PDB file of C-alpha atoms and ligand atoms in Angstrom:
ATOM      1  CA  UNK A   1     -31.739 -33.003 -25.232  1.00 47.00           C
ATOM      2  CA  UNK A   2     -29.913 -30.151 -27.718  1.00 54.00           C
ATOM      3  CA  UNK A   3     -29.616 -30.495 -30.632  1.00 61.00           C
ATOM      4  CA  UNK A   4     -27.072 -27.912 -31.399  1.00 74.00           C
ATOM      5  CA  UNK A   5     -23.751 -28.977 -32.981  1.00 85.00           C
ATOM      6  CA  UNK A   6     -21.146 -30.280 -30.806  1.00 93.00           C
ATOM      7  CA  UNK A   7     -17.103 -29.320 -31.043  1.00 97.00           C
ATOM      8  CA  UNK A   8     -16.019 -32.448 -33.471  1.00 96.00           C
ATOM      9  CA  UNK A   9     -12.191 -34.043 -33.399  1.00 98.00           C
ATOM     10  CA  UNK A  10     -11.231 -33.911 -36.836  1.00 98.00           C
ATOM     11  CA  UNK A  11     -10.033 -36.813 -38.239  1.00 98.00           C
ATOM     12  CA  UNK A  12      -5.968 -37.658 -38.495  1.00 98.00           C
ATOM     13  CA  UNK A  13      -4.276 -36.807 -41.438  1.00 97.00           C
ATOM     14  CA  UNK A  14      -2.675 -39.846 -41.954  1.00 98.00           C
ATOM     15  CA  UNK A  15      -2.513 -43.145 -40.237  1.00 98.00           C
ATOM     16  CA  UNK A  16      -1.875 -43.901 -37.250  1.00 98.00           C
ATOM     17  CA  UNK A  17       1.738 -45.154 -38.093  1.00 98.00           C
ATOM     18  CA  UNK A  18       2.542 -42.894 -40.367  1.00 98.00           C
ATOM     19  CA  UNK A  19       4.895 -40.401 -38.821  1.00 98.00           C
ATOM     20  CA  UNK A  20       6.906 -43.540 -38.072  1.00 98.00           C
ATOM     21  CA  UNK A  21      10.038 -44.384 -37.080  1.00 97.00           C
ATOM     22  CA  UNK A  22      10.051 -40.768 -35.572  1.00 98.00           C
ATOM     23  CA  UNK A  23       6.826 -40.855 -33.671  1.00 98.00           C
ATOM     24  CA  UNK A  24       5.200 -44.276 -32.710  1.00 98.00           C
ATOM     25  CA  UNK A  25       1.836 -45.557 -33.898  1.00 98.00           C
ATOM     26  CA  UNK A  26       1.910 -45.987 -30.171  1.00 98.00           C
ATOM     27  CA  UNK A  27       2.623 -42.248 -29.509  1.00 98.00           C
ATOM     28  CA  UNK A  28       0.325 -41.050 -31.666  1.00 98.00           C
ATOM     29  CA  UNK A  29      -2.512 -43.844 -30.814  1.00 98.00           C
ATOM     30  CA  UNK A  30      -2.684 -42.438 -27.208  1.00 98.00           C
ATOM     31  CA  UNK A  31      -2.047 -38.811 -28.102  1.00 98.00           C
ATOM     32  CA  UNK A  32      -4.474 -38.380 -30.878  1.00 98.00           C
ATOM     33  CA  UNK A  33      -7.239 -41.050 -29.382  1.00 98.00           C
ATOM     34  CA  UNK A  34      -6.883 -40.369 -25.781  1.00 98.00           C
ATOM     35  CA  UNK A  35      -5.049 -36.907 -25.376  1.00 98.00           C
ATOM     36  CA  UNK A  36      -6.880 -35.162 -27.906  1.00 98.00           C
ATOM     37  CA  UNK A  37      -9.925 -36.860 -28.131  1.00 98.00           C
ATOM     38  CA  UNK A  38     -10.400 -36.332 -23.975  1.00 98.00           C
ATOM     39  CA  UNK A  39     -10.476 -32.366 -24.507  1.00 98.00           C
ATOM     40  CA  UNK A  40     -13.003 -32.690 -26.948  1.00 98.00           C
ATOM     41  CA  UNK A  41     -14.971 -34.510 -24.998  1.00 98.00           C
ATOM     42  CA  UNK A  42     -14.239 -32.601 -21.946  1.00 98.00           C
ATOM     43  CA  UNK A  43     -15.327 -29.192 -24.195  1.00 98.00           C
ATOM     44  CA  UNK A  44     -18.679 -30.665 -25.270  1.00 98.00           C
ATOM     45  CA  UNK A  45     -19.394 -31.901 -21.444  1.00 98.00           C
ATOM     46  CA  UNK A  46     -18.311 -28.013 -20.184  1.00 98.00           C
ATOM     47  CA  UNK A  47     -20.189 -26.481 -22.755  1.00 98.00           C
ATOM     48  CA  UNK A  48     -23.395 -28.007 -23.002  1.00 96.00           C
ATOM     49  CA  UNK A  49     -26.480 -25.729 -21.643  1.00 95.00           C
ATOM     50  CA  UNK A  50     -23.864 -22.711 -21.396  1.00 96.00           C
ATOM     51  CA  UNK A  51     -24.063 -19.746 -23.812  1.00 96.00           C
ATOM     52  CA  UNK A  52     -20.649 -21.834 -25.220  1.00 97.00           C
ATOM     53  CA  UNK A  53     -23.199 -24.252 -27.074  1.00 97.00           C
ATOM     54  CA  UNK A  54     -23.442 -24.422 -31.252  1.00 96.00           C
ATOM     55  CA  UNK A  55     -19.788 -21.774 -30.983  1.00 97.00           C
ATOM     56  CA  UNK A  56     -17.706 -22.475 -33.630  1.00 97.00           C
ATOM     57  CA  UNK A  57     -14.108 -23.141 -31.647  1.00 98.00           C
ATOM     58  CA  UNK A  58     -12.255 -19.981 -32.569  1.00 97.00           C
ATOM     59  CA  UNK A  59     -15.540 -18.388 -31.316  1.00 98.00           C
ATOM     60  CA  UNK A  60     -15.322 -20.093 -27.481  1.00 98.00           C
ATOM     61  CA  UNK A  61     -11.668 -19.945 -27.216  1.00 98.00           C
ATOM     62  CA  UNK A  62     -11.517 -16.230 -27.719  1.00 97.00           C
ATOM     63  CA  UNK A  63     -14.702 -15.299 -25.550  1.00 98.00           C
ATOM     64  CA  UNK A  64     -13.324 -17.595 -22.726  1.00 98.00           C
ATOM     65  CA  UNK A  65      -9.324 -16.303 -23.176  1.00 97.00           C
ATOM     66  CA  UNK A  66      -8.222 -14.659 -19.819  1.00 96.00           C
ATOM     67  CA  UNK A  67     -11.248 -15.308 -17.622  1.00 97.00           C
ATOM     68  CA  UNK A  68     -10.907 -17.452 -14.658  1.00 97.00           C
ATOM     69  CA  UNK A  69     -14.370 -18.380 -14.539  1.00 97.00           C
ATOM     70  CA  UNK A  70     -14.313 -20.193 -17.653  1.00 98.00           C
ATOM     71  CA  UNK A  71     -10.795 -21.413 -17.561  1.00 98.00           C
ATOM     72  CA  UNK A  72     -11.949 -25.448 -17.541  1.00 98.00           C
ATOM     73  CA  UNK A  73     -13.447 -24.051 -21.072  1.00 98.00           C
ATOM     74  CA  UNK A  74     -10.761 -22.535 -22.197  1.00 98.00           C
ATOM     75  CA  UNK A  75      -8.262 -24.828 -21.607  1.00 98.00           C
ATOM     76  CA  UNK A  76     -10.200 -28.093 -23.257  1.00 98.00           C
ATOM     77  CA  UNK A  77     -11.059 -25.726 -26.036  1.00 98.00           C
ATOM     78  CA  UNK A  78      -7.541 -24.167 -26.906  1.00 98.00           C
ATOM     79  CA  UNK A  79      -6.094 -27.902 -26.318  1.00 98.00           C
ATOM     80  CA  UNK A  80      -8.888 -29.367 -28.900  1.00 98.00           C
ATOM     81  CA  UNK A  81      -7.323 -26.394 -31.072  1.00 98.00           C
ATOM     82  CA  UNK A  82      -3.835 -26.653 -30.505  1.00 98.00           C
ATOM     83  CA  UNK A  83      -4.005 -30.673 -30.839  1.00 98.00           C
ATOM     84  CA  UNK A  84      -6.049 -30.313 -34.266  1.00 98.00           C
ATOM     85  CA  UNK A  85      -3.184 -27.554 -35.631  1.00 98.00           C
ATOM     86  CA  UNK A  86      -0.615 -30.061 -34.410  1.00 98.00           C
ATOM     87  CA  UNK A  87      -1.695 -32.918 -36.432  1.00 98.00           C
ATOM     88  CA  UNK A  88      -1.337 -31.124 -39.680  1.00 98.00           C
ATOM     89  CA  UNK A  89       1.751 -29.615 -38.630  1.00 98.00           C
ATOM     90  CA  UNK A  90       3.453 -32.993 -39.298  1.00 98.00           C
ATOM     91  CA  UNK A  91       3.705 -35.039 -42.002  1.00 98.00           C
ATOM     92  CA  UNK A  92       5.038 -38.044 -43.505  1.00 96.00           C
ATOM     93  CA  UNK A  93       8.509 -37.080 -45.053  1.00 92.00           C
ATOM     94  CA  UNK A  94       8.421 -33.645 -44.115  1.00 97.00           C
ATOM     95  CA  UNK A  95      11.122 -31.887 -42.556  1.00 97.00           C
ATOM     96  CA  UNK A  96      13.867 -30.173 -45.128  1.00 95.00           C
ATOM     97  CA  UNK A  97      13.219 -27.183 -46.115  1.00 96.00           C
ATOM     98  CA  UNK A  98      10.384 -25.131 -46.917  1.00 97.00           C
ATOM     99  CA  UNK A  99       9.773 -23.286 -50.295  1.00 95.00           C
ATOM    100  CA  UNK A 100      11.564 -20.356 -51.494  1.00 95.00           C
ATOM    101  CA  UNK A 101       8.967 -17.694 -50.384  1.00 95.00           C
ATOM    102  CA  UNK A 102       8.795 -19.036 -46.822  1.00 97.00           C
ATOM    103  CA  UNK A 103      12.754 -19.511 -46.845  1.00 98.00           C
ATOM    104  CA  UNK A 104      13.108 -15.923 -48.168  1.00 97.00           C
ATOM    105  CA  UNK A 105      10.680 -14.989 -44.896  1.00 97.00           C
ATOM    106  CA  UNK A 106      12.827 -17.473 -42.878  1.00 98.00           C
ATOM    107  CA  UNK A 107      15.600 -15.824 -43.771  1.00 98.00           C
ATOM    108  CA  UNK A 108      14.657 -11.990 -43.536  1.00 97.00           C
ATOM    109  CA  UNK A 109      13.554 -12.894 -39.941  1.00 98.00           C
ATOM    110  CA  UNK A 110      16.013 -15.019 -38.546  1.00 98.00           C
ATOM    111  CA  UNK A 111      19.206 -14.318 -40.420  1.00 98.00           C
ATOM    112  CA  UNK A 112      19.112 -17.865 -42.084  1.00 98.00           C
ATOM    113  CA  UNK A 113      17.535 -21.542 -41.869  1.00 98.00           C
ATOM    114  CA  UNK A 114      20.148 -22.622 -39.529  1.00 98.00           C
ATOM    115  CA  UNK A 115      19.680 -20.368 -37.430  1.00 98.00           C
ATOM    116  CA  UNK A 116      15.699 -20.264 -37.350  1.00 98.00           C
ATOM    117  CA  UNK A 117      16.506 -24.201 -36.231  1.00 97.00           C
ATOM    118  CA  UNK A 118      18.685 -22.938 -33.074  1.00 97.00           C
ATOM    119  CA  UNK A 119      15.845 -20.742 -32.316  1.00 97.00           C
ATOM    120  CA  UNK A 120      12.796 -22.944 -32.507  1.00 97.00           C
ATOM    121  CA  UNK A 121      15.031 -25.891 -30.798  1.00 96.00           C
ATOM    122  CA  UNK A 122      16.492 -23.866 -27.952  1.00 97.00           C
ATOM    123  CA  UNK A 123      13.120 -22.177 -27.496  1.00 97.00           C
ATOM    124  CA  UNK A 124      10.971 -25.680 -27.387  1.00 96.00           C
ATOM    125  CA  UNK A 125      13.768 -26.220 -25.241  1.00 94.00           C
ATOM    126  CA  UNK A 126      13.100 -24.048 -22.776  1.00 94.00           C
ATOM    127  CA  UNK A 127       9.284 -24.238 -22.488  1.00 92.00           C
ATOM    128  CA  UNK A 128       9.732 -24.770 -18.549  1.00 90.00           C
ATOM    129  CA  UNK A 129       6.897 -28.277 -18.622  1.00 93.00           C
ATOM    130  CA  UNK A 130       4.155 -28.166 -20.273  1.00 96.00           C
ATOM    131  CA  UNK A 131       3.578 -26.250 -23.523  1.00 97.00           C
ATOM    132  CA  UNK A 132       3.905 -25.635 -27.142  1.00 98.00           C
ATOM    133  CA  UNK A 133       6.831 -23.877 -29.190  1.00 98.00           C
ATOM    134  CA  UNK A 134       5.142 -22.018 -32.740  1.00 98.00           C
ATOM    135  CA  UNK A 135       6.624 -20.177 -35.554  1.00 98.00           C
ATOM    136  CA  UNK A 136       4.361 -17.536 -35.939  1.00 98.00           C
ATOM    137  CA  UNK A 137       3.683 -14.582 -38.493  1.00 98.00           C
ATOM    138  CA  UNK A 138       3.525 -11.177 -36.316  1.00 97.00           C
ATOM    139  CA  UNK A 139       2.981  -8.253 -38.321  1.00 95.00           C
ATOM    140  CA  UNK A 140       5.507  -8.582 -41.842  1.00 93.00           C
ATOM    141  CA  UNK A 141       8.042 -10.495 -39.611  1.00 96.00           C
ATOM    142  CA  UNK A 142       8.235 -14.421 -38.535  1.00 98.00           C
ATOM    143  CA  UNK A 143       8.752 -15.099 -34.729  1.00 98.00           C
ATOM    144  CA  UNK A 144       9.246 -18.256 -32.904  1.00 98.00           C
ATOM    145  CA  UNK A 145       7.230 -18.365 -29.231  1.00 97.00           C
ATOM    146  CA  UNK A 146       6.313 -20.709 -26.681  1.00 97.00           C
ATOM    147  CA  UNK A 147       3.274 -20.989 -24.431  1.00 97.00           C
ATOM    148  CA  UNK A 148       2.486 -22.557 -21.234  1.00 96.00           C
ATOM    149  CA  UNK A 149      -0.172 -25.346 -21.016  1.00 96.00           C
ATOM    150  CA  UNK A 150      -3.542 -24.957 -23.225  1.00 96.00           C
ATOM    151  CA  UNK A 151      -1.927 -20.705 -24.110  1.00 96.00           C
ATOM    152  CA  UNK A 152      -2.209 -20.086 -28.173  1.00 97.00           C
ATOM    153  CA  UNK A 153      -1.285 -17.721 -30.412  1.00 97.00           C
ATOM    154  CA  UNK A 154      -4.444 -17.671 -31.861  1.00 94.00           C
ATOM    155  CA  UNK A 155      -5.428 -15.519 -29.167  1.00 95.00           C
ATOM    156  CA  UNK A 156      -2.149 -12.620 -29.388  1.00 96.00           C
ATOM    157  CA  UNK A 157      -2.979 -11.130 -32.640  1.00 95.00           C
ATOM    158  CA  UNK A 158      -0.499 -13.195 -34.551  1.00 97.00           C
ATOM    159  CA  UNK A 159      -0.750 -15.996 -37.351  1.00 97.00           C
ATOM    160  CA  UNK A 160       0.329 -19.599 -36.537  1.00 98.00           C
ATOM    161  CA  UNK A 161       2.224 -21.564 -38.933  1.00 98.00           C
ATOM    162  CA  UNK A 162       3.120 -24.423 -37.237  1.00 98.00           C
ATOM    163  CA  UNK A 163       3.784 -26.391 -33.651  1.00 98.00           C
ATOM    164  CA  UNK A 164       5.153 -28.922 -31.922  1.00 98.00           C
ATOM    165  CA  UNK A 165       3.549 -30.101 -28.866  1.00 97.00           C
ATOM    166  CA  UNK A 166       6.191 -30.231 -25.481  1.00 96.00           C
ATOM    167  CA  UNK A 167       4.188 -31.903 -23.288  1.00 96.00           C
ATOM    168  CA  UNK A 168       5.572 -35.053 -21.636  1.00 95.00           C
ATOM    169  CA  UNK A 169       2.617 -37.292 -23.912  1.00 95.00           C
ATOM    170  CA  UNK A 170       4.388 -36.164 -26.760  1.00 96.00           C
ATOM    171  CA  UNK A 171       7.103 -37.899 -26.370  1.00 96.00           C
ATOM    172  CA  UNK A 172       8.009 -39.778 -23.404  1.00 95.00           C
ATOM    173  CA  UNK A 173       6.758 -43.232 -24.988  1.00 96.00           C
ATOM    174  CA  UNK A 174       9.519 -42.385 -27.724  1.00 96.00           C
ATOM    175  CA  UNK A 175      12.146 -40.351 -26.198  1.00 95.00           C
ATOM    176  CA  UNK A 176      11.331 -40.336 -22.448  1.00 95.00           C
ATOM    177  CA  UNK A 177      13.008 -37.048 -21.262  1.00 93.00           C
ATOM    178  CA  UNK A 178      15.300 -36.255 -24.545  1.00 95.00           C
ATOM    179  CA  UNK A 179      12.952 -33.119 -25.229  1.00 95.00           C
ATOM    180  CA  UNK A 180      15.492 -31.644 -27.370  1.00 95.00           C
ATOM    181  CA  UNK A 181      16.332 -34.744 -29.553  1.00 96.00           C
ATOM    182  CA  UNK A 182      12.635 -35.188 -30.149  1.00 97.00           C
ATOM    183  CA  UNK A 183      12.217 -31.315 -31.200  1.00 97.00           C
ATOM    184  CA  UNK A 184      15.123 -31.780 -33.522  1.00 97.00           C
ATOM    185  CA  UNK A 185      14.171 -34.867 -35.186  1.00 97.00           C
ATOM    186  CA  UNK A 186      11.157 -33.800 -35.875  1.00 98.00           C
ATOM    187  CA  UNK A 187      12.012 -30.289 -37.397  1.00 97.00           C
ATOM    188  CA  UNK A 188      14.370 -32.776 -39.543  1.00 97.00           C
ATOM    189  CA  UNK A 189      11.658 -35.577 -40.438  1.00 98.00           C
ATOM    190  CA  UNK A 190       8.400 -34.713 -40.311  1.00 98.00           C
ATOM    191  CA  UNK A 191       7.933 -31.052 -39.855  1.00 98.00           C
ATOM    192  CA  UNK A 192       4.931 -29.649 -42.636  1.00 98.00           C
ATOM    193  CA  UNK A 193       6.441 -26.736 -44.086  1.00 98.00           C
ATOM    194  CA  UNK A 194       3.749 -26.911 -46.908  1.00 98.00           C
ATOM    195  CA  UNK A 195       1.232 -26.347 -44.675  1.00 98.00           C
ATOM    196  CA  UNK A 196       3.167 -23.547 -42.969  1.00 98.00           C
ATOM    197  CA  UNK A 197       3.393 -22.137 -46.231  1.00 98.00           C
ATOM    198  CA  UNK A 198      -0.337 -22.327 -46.897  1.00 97.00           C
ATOM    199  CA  UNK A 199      -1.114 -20.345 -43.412  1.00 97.00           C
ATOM    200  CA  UNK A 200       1.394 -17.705 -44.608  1.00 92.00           C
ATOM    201  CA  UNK A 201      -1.139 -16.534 -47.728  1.00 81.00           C
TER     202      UNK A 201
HETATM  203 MN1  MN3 B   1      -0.565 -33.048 -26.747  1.00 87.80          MN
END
């Protein structure tokens, strides 16, 4: 038996119900205790006995990023990731707008606020099934991206500031295939530009 550390699922930010009436206590029951807590799980099966064991997270998903052979890691890893960055992405009454140094950013980057919106939207949008949609810090300059499956930034040299998840378990309890109206009301309600903010020092 090892007794290295396992990957833990950090707990939820909030309750369960909190992000409601925009996400479900429902949605986020499944997502956060099945979803999420499955690629843990998954991870610490995968990487027990393998030179994987006692990594911190970062550590694995970078050392497995882009190598076949380990992609079963690499994808429950970046998922455990992804999921953990997602949660505090969101919070109750977010949304609005974020602080004047971030808008500023916003702003030099995108032209304005409005039209950051169109970008993220149109570009979570577009995330052909599965995936994420970020706003990112590359270089001096903020950049909106998407990426297929388990991908992350965290991996392409840039910062993440924040996500929304675009898989189907995101939202089909809530919105069933109304992708866009689900990425819009939740840049509107609930997105944590606070915490964006913080990953922008
Ligand atoms: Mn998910």
């Amino acid at each position: 038996m090892s007794n290295k550390k396992q990957i833990m699922q950090p707990a939820l930010p909030y309750a369960e119900n909190a992000l409601e009436p925009v996400i479900s206590a429902k949605t986020v029951g499944f997502h956060y205790g099945k979803h999420h807590k499955a690629y843990v799980d998954n991870l610490n099966k995968l990487i027990a006995g393998t030179e994987f064991e006692g990594l911190p997270l970062e550590e694995i998903i970078k050392k497995t990023d882009g190598k076949p052979e380990h992609a079963g890691v690499f994808n429950n890893a970046a998922q455990a990731w992804n999921h953990t960055f997602l949660w505090k992405s969101l919070t109750t009454n977010g949304g609005g707008k974020p602080s004047e140094g971030l808008m500023k950013k916003i702003e030099e980057s995108f032209g304005s606020f409005n039209d950051f919106l169109k970008e993220f939207t149109e570009t979570a949008k577009t995330q052909f099934g599965s995936g994420w949609a970020w706003l990112v810090l590359e270089g001096n300059k903020l950049k909106v991206m998407k990426t297929p499956n388990a991908e992350t930034p965290l991996t392409m040299g840039v910062t993440p500031l924040l996500t929304i998840d675009v898989w189907e378990h995101a939202y089909y309890l809530d919105y069933q295939n109304k992708r866009p109206e689900y990425v819009t009301i939740v840049l509107d309600k609930l997105i944590n530009w606070e915490f964006a903010a913080d990953n922008l020092k």
